[in-house]
Coordinates of C-alpha atoms in Angstrom, one line a residue:
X1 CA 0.0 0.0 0.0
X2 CA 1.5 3.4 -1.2
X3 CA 0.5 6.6 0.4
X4 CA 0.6 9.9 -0.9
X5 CA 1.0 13.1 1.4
X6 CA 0.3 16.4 0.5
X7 CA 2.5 18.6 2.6
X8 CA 4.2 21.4 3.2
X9 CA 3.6 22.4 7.0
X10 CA 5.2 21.3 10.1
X11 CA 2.1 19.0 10.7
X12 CA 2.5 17.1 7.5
X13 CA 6.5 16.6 8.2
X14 CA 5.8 15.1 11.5
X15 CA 3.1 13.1 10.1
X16 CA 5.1 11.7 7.4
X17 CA 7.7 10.6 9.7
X18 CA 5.4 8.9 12.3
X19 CA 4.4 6.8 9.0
X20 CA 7.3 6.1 7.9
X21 CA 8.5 4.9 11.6
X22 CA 5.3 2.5 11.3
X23 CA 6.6 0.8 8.2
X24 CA 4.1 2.3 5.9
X25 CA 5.5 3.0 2.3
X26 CA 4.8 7.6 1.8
X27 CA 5.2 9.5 -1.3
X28 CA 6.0 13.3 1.0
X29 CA 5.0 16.1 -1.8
X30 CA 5.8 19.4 -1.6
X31 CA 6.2 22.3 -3.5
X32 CA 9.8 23.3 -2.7
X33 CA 9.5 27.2 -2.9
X34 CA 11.0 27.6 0.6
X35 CA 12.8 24.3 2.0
X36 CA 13.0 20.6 0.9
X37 CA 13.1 19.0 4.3
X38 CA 14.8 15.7 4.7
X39 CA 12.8 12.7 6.2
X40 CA 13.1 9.1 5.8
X41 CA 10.4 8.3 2.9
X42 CA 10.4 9.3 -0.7
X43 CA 10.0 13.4 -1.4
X44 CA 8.4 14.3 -4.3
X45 CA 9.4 18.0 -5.2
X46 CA 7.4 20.3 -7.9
X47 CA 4.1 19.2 -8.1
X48 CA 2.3 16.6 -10.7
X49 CA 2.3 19.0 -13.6
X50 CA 5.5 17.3 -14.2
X51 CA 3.6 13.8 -14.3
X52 CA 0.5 15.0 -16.3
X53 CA -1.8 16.0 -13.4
X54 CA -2.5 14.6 -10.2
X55 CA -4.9 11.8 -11.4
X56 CA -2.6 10.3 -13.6
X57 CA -0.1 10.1 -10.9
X58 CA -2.1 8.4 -8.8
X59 CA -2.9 5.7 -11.0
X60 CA 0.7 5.6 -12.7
X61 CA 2.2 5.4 -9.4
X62 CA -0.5 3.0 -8.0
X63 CA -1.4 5.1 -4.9
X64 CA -3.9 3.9 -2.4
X65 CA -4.5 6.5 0.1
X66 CA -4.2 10.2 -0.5
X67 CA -3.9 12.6 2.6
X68 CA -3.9 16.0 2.0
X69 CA -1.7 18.0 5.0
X70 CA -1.0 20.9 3.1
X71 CA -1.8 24.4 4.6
X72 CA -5.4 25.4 5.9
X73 CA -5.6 27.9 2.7
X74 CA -4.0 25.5 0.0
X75 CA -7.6 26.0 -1.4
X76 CA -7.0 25.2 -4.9
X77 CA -4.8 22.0 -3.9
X78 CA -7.3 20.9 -1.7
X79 CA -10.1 21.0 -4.1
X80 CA -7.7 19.1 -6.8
X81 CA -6.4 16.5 -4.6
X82 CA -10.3 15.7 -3.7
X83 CA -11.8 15.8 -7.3
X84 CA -8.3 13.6 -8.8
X85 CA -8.8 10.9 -5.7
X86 CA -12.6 11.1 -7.1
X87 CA -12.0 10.3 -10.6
X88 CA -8.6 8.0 -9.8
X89 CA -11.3 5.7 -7.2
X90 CA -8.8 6.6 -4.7
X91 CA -10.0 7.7 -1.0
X92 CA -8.9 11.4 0.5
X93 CA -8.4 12.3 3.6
X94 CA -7.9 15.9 5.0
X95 CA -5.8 16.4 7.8
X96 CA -6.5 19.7 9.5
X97 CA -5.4 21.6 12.4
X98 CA -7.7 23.4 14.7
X99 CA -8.5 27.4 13.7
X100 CA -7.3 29.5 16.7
X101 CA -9.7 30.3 19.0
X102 CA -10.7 34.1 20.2
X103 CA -9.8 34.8 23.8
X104 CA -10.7 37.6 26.1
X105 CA -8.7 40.7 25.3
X106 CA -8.7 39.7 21.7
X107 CA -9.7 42.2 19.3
X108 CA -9.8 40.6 16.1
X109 CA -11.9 41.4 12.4
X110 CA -13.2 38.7 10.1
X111 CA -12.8 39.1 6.2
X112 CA -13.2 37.2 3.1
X113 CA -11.4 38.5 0.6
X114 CA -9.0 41.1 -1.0
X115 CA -11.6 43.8 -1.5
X116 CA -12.7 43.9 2.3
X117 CA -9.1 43.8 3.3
X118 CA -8.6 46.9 1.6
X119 CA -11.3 48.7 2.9
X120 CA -10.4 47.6 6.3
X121 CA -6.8 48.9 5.9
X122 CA -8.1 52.2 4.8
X123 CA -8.5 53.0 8.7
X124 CA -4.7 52.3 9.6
X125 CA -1.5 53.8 9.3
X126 CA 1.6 51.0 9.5
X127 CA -0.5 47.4 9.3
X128 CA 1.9 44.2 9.6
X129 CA 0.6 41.8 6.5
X130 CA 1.5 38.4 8.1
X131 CA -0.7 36.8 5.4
X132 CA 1.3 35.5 2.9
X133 CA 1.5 36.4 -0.9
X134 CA -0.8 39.1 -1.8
X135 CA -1.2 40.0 -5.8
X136 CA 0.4 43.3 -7.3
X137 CA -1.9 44.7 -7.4
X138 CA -3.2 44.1 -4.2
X139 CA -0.2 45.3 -2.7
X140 CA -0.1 48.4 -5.0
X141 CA -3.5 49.4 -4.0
X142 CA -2.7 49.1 -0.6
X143 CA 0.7 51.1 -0.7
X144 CA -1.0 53.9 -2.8
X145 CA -3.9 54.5 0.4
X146 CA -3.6 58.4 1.7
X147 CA -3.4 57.3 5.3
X148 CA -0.6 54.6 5.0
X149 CA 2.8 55.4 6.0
X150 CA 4.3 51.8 5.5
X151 CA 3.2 48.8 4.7
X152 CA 5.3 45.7 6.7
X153 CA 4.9 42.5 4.6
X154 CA 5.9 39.0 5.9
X155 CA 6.4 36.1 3.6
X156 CA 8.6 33.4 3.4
X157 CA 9.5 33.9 -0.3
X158 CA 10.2 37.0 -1.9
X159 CA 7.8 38.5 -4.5
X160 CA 7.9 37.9 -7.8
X161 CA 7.0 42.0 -8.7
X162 CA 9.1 45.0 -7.8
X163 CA 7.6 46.4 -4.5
X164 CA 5.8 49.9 -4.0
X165 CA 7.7 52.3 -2.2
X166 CA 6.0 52.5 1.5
X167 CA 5.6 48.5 1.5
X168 CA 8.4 47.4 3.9
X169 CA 9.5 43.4 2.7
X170 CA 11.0 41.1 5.0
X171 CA 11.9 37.6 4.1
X172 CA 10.2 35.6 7.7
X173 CA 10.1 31.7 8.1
X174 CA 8.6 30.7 11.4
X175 CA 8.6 29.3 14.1
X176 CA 7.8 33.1 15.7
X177 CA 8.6 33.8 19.2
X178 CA 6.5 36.5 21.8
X179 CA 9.4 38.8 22.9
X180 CA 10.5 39.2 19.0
X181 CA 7.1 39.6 17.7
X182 CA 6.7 42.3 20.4
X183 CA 9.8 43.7 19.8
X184 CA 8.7 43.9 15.8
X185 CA 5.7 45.7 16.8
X186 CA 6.8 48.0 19.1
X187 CA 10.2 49.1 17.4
X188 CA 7.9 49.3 13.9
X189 CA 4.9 50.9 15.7
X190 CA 2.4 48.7 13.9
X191 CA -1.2 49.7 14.2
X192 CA -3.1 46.7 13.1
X193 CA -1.9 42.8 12.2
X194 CA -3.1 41.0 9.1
X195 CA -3.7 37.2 9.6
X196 CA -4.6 34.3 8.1
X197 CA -6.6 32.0 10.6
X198 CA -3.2 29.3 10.5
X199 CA -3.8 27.3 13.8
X200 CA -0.9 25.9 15.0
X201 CA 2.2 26.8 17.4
X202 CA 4.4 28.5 14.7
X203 CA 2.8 31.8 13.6
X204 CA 0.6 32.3 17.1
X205 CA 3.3 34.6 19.0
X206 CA 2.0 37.8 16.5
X207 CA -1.8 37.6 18.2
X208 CA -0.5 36.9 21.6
X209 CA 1.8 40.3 21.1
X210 CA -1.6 42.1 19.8
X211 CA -3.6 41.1 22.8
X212 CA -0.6 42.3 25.1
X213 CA -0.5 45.6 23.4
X214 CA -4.4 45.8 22.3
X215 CA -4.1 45.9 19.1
X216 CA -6.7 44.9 16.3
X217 CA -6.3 41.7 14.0
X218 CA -7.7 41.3 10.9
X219 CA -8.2 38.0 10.4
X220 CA -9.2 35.9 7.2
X221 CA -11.5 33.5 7.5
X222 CA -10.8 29.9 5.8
X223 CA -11.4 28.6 2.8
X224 CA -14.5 26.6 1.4
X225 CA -12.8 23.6 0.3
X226 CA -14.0 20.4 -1.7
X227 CA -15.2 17.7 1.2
X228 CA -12.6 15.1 1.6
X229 CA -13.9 11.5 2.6
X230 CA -12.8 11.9 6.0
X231 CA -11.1 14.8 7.9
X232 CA -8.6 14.8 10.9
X233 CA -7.5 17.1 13.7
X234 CA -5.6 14.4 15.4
X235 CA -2.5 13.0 14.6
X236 CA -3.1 10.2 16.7
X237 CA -6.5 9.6 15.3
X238 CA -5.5 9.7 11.6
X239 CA -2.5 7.2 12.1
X240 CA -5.0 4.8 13.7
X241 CA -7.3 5.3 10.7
X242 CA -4.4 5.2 8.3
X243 CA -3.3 1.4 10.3
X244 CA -6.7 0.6 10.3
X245 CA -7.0 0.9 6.2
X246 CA -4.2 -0.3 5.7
X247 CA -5.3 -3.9 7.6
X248 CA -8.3 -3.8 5.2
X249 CA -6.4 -2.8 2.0
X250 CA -4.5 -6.4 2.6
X251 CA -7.0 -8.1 3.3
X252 CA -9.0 -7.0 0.4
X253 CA -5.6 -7.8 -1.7
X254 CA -5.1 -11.1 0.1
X255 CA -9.3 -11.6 -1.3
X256 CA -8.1 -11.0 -4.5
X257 CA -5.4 -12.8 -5.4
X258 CA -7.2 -15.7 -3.7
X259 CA -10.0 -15.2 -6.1
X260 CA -7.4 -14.8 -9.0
X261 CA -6.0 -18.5 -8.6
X262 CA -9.0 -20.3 -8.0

């Protein structure tokens, strides 16, 4: 039985090792625009464009179990690693970490998209995007607003565009800790914090800093994403499924080959 793991974030890593330790045989795929990490199983760098498409991957490389682990607003690969498991026969499973939680002292905004982030950030003068990429012209429209002073962008890799004058770049790979996340703030007097909604350990120092000095957060909501067969919180719980199917994957095998020679 071959899996194939969609990863990409700490959780995925650490799942993809526990699997490995267990004897199971894991295809890790990522896209490798930041780090190719280094684990026990087979990485898979690039993406399937390379292979024709997810689906024909699957059933070229004779998968038997997809789980997606990729990042909470991976949307697009979500939805294509659901509708290629669909058409390949193959079963998905999402594995998903928790949304963080509002707590008291929290002051934190909800939007959807671009458009409402923009009107949002209308009302501030030195926001921190720790969203990720943003579009040109996103970033353009948001650098040319008449009460911005500077913009402070986060992301892990560098744009692809040349970058307005008041937007502020910084190459940033968590794990994030409080007192430097503080520090940021402080020393940058940021007046609002742009989030995606990450869950996790790594990128959660930022709103702990903007409850300690009562700032606002405005934070994205997730994704709708295609339904997977089954989804996980748990990394105990979705190794015990994964066990589990694999017991009945070999003993539907061991049916068939019996049937084959009688």
């Amino acid at each position: 039985m071959k899996i194939l793991l969609l990863g990409g974030t700490a959780d995925a890593r650490q799942l993809a090792d526990q699997l490995h330790l267990k004897g199971l045989q894991v295809v890790y795929s990522i896209a490798g625009l930041v780090r190719i990490p280094k684990l026990g199983c087979e990485v898979l760098v690039g993406g399937f464009t390379q292979f024709g498409g997810l689906e024909r991957y699957l059933v070229e490389h004779k998968i038997s179990l997809v789980i997606n682990a990729t990042h909470p607003y991976a949307q697009k690969m979500a939805n294509t690693a659901v509708s290629a498991s669909r058409q390949a026969g193959i079963t998905c499973w999402r594995f998903l970490r928790p949304e963080w939680q509002r707590m008291k002292g929290d002051n934190w905004t909800y939007y959807q998209n671009d458009d409402e982030l923009q009107a949002a950030l209308s009302n501030f003068k030195r926001p921190l995007l720790s969203a990720g990429q943003h579009s040109e012209p996103f970033i353009q429209s948001i650098a040319a607003l008449c009460g911005v002073e500077v913009v402070h962008w986060r992301t892990a890799v560098p744009p692809k565009f040349n970058i307005p004058a008041r937007i502020s770049w910084r190459k940033a790979i968590g794990p994030f800790d409080l007192e430097s996340e503080r520090t940021f703030i402080s020393d940058n007097n940021v007046d609002v914090i742009v989030s995606k909604n990450s869950g996790g350990v790594s990128t959660y120092a930022k709103l702990e800093a903007a409850r300690e000095l009562f700032l606002p957060v405005l934070m994205r909501k997730r994704p709708i994403t295609e339904t997977a067969s089954a989804t996980y919180v748990s990394q105990d719980e979705i190794i015990a499924s994964i066990i589990d199917f694999r017991h009945q994957f070999h003993r539907y095998d061991e049916t068939q080959q019996g049937s084959a020679q009688q």
